[in-house]
Tab-separated table of C-alpha atoms in Angstrom:
chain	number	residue	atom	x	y	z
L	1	UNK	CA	-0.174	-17.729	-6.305
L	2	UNK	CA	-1.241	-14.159	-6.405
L	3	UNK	CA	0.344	-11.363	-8.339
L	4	UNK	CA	-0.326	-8.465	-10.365
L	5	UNK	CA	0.877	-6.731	-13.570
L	6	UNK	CA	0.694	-3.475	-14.418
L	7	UNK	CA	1.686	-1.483	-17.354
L	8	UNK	CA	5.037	-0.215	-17.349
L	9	UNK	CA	5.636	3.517	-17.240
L	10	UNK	CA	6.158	6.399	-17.582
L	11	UNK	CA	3.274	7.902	-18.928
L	12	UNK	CA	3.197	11.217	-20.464
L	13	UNK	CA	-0.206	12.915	-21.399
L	14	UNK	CA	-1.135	16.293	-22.013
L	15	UNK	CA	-3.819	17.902	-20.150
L	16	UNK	CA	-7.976	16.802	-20.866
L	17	UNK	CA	-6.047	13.763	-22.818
L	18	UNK	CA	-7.710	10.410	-22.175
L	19	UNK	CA	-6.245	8.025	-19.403
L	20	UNK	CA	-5.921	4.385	-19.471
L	21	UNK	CA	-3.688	2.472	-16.923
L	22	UNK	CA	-3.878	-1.745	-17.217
L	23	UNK	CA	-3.902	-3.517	-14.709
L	24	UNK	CA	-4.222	-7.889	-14.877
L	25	UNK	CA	-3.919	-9.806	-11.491
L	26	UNK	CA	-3.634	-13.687	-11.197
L	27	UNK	CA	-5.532	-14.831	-7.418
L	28	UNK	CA	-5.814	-18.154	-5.981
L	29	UNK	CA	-9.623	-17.327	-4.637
L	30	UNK	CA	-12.018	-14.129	-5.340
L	31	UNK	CA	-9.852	-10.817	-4.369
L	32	UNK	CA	-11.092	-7.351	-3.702
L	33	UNK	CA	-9.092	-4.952	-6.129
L	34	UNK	CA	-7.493	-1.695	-5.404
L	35	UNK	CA	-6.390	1.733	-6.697
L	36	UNK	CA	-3.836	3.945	-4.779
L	37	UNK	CA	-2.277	7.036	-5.809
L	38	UNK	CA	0.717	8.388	-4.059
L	39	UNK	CA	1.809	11.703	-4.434
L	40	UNK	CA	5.561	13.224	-4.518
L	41	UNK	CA	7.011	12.615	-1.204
L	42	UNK	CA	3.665	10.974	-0.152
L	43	UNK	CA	2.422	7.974	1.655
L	44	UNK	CA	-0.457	5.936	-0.302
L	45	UNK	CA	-4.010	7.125	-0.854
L	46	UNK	CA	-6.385	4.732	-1.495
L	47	UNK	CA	-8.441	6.251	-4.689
L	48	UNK	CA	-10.965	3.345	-5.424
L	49	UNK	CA	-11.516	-0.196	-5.052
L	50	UNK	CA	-14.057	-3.020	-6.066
L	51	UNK	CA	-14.581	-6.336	-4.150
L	52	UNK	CA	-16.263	-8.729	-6.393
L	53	UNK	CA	-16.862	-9.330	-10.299
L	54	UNK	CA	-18.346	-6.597	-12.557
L	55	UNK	CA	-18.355	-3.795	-9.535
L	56	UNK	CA	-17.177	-0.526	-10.759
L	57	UNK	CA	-14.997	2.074	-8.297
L	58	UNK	CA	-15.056	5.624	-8.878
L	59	UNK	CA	-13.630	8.559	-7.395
L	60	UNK	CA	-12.035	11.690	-8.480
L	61	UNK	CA	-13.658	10.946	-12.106
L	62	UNK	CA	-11.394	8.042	-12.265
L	63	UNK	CA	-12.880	4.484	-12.959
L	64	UNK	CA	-11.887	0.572	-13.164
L	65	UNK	CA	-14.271	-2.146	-13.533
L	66	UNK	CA	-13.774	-5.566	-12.239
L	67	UNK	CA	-13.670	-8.492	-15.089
L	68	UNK	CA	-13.529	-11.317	-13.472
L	69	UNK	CA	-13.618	-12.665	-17.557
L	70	UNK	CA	-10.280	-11.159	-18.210
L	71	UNK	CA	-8.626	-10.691	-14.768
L	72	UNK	CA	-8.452	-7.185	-15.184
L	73	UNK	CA	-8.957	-3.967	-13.382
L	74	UNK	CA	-7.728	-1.197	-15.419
L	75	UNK	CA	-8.414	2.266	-14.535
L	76	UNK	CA	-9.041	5.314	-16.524
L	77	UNK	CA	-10.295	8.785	-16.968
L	78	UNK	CA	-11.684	10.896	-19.339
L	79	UNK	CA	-9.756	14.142	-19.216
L	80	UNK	CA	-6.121	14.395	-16.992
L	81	UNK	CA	-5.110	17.304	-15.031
L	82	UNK	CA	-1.600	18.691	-14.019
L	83	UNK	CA	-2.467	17.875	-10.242
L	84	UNK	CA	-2.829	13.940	-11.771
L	85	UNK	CA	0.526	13.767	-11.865
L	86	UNK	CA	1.308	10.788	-9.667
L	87	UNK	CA	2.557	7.406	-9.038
L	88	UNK	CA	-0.329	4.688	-9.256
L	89	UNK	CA	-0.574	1.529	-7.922
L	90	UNK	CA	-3.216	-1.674	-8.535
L	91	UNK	CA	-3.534	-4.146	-5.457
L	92	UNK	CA	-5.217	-7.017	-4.582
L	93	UNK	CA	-6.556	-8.541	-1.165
L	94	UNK	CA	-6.905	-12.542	-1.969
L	95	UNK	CA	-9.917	-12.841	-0.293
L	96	UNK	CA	-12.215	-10.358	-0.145
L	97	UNK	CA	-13.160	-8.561	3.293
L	98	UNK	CA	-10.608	-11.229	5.059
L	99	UNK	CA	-8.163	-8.659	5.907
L	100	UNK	CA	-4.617	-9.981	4.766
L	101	UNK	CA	-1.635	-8.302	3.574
L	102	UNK	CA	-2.185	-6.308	-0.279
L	103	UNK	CA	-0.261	-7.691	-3.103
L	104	UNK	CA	0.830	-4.674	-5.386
L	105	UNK	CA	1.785	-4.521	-8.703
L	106	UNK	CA	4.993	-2.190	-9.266
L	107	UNK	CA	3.632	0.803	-10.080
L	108	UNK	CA	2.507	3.323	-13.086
L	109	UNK	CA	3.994	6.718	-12.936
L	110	UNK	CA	2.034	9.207	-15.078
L	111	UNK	CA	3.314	12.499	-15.804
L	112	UNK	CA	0.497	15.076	-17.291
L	113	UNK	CA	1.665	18.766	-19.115
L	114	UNK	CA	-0.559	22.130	-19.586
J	1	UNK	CA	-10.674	11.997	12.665
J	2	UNK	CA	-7.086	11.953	12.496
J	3	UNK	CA	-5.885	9.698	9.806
J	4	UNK	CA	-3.005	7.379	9.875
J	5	UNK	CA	0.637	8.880	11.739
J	6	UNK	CA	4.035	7.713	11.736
J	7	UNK	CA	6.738	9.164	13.462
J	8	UNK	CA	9.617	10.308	12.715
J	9	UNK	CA	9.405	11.363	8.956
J	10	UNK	CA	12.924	11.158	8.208
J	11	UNK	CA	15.732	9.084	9.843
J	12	UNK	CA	19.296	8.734	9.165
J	13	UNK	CA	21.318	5.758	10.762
J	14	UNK	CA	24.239	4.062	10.286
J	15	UNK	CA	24.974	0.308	9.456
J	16	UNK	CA	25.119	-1.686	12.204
J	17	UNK	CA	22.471	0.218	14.130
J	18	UNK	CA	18.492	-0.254	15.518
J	19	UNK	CA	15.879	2.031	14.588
J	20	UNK	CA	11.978	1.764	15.781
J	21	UNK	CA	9.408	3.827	13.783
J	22	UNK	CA	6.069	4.268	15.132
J	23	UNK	CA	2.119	3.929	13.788
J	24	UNK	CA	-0.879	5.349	15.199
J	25	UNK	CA	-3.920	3.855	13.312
J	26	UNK	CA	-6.873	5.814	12.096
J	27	UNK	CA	-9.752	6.082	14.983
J	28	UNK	CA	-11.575	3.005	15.358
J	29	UNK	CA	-9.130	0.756	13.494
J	30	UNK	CA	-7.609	-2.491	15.432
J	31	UNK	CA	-5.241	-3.261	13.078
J	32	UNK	CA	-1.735	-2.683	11.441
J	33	UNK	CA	0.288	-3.594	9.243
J	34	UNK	CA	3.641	-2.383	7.742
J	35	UNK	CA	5.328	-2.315	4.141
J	36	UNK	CA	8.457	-1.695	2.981
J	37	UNK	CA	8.829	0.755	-0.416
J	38	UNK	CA	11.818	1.061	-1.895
J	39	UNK	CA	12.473	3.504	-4.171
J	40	UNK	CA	10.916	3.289	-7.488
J	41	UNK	CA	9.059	0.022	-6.069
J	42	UNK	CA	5.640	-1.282	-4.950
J	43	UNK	CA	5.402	-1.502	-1.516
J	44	UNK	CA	6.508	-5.298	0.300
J	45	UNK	CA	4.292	-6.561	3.025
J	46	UNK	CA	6.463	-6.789	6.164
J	47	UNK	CA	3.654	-8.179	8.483
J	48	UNK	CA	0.661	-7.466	10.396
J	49	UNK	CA	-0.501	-6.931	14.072
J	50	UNK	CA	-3.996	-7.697	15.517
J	51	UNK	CA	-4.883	-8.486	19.187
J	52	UNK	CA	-1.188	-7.125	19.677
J	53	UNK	CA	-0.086	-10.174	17.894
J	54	UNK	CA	1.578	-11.229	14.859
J	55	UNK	CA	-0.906	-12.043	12.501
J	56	UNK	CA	0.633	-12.598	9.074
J	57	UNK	CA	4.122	-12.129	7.875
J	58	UNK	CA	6.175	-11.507	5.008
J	59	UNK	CA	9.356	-12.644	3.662
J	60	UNK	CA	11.926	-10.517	5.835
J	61	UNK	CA	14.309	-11.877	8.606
J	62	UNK	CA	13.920	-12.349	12.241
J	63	UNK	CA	16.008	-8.211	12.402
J	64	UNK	CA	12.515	-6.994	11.515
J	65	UNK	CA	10.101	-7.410	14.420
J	66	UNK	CA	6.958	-5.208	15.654
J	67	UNK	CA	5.096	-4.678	18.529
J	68	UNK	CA	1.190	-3.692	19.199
J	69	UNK	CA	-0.300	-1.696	22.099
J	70	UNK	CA	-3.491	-2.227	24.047
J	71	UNK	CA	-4.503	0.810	21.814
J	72	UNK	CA	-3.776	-0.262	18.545
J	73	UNK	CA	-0.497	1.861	18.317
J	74	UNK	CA	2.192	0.172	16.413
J	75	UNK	CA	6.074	-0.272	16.241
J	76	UNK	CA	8.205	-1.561	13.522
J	77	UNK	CA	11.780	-2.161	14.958
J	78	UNK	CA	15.027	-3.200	12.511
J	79	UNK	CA	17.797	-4.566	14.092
J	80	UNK	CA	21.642	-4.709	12.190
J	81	UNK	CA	20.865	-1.708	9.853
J	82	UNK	CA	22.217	-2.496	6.234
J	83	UNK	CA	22.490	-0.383	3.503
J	84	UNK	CA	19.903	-2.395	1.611
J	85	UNK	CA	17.012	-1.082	4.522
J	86	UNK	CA	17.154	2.184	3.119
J	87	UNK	CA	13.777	2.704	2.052
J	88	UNK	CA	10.323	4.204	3.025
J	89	UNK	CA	7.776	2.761	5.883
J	90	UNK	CA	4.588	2.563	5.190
J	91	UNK	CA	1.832	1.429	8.182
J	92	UNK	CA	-1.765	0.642	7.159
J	93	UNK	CA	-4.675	0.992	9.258
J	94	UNK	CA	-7.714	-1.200	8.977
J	95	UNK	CA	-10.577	-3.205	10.262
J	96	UNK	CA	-9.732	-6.677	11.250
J	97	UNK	CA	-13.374	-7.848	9.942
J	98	UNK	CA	-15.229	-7.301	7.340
J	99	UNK	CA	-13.438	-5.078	4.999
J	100	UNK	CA	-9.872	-5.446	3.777
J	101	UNK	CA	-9.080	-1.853	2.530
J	102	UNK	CA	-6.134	-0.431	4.618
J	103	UNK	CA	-5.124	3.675	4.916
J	104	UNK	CA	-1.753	4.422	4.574
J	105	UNK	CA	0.523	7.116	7.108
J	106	UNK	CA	2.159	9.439	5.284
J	107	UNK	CA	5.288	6.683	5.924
J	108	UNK	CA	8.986	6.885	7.566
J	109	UNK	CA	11.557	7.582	5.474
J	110	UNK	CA	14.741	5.314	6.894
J	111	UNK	CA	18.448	6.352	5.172
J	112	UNK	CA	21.416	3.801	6.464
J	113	UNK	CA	24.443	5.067	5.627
């Protein structure tokens, strides 16, 4: 089946600190990947996304590469800010541009201090 | 371009009781589908509408059902409120071909009390 795994949180960084969030996924055929972020008291916002193996998303400076090798997609930035502070969430689409439901993992809250 | 809207933001019912929450997808987009977050959760596929018909569905009983509109407007409709519905609505907007990335509403937060 399809399913994804994402690190357990909460996360707690200081400001400019480095950001890593993992992210695996198991997928019956060759998924699209996603990245939301949802803000306190917010609906999802869809921050990047790559649809097929070794693509890189980027937006906002964040990053994840797709590795088809180790059925990750883990995202990360260089250098947090305060206004970071969100709930993120890794999804997949099991076939790429066929428009089904998202499978989500359960969430990464990250908290980030001045 | 007006983005994804849902109406109402904030419900209260009580168990026992219907509720229908509404979706307006982003311009241009033909279809919808709606999630269930509860709190501290990822969101749970409820189902999705193209062509004003079901398309896919999730793992939720026959008290959840939807409806589509000749213009792509959506409604989610519960039926027999339980406690355990308390959560927030999400609808996602999105192409029915060639892409799969769906934009979220701000969502429908549903208390049953």
């Amino acid at each position: 089946g399809n399913s994804v795994t994402q690190m357990e949180g909460p996360v707690t960084l200081s400001e400019e600190a480095f950001l890593t969030i993992n992210c695996t996924y198991t997928a019956t055929g060759y998924p699209s990947l996603f990245w939301y972020v949802q803000y306190p008291g917010e609906g999802l916002q869809l921050l990047l996304k790559a649809t097929k193996a070794d693509d890189k998303g980027s937006n906002k400076g964040f990053e994840a590469t797709y590795r088809k090798e180790t059925t990750s997609f883990h995202l990360e930035k260089g250098s947090v800010q305060v206004s970071d502070s969100a709930v993120y969430f890794c999804a997949l689409s099991p076939y790429a541009g066929n428009n089904r439901k998202l499978i989500w993992g359960l969430g990464t809250s990250l908290a980030v201090n001045p | 371009d007006a983005g994804v809207t849902q109406s109402p933001t904030h419900l209260i019912k009580t168990r026992g009781q219907q509720v229908t929450l509404r979706c307006s997808p982003k311009s241009g987009h033909d279809t919808v589908s709606w999630y269930q977050q509860a709190l501290g959760q990822g969101p749970q596929f409820i189902f999705q509408y193209y062509e004003e018909e079901e398309r896919q569905r999730g793992n939720f009983p026959d008290r959840f059902s939807g409806h589509q509109f000749p213009n792509y407007s959506s409604e989610l409709n519960v039926n027999a409120l339980l406690l355990g519905d308390s959560a927030l609505y999400l609808c996602a907007s999105s192409l029915a071909k060639g892409a799969d990335t769906q934009y979220f509403g701000p969502g429908t937060r549903l208390t049953v009390l």
